Amino acid sequence: MLSSALPITVNTESGEVRSHVSAEELAGVVARLGGEGDRFAVVERIERAAADAEGGQDHYIQTWHEDGGPYEVEYREGTAERHFGVRMESAGEVTAVFVAWARGEEGWADGYAWEQVRFPEEEGEDAAEPDPELLAEAEAEAGRLIRCGFGTAEEITEAVSDHFHADGATPLSVPAARRIVRRLWRERLAEQEGWPEVTDADRVAEAFAALNGSGVTARMHFACCGNCAFTEIGGEAAEGDHGFVFFYHDDTRHAADGGGLLLTYGAHEDEGDQKEASAAVGQEVVAALTAAGLSSKWDGDPDRAIRVEPLEWRRRLPAA
């Protein structure tokens, strides 16, 4: 019932995002945890999460559970110095604490021997914060990579830190990058809750799956650049594949930034009329896009890329 809904958002390892759940629904989420790909849940108060997004802090409660083991429960009140944990034995215990925390009940943490969670030294927050301009650039880079939808949170964390690498070092530590990515990751998961069941990114994946099944080597977010993609695509071909299509990392970024998606295509073999063979592959690609419900722009010239537009790139984040 709406009246019993808790003012929280629940994010799980499986990628599920649910807001305003009831205590009973929250209990169901906690009780099911334990299997591969579904071992943790993070709960945030909705109003608090919005403030955290502005202030760069974190307030949440979370649990990790593997089948047959205890529940590792932690909560954070702003910074790493206010991050505490305890071990619980049952889903019922965890749910009761989560519900009391969600409601802001006085003494919700009483009765348990909470201990401060000690992070490795490099994860502490004692070091001076990076320059504000650097942080703004890091946040923009992290947001762009998250919108692309292909990297895990940890992969994006490493990429954001490496983005500033120069002269053998980076001014943005991995822990600092991780704090940025975690916040933006949770925001993106919350956004996903309002997406339609099938997005344009899903339709692109559907078209590529169909092409892979019809003799066209189709790869999404493939290689760092066009030159590398051309070099590597032949090694991806299955026996009997006659053509290929791909978009590489910068193509994904362009789509995630609101532009169309450029697709590069061609024929695998150099025999006969190469342009004619490549044009035939281009026609197959356009047909697959159309069948998936997407529009594309291409004049039939095999020397020109196929542009998928209009396109709203909304690719759901990977589960882990």
Short mmCIF file of N, CA and C in Angstrom, two decimals, residues 10 135-136 174-175 186 237 318:
data_model
loop_
_atom_site.label_atom_id
_atom_site.label_comp_id
_atom_site.label_asym_id
_atom_site.label_seq_id
_atom_site.Cartn_x
_atom_site.Cartn_y
_atom_site.Cartn_z
N VAL A 10 16.13 1.40 -3.35
CA VAL A 10 16.91 0.19 -3.13
C VAL A 10 17.61 -0.17 -4.43
N LEU A 135 38.14 18.01 -10.23
CA LEU A 135 36.99 17.21 -9.82
C LEU A 135 35.83 17.37 -10.79
N ALA A 136 35.62 18.60 -11.26
CA ALA A 136 34.54 18.84 -12.22
C ALA A 136 34.79 18.08 -13.52
N VAL A 174 42.62 6.61 -7.25
CA VAL A 174 41.52 5.67 -7.50
C VAL A 174 40.41 5.83 -6.46
N PRO A 175 40.72 5.94 -5.16
CA PRO A 175 39.63 6.14 -4.18
C PRO A 175 38.82 7.41 -4.44
N ARG A 186 24.84 5.49 -8.71
CA ARG A 186 23.55 5.38 -8.03
C ARG A 186 22.52 6.29 -8.67
N ALA A 237 35.60 -12.75 -36.47
CA ALA A 237 34.66 -13.38 -37.41
C ALA A 237 34.47 -14.86 -37.12
N PRO A 318 25.61 -2.38 -16.40
CA PRO A 318 25.83 -3.80 -16.09
C PRO A 318 25.56 -4.06 -14.62
#
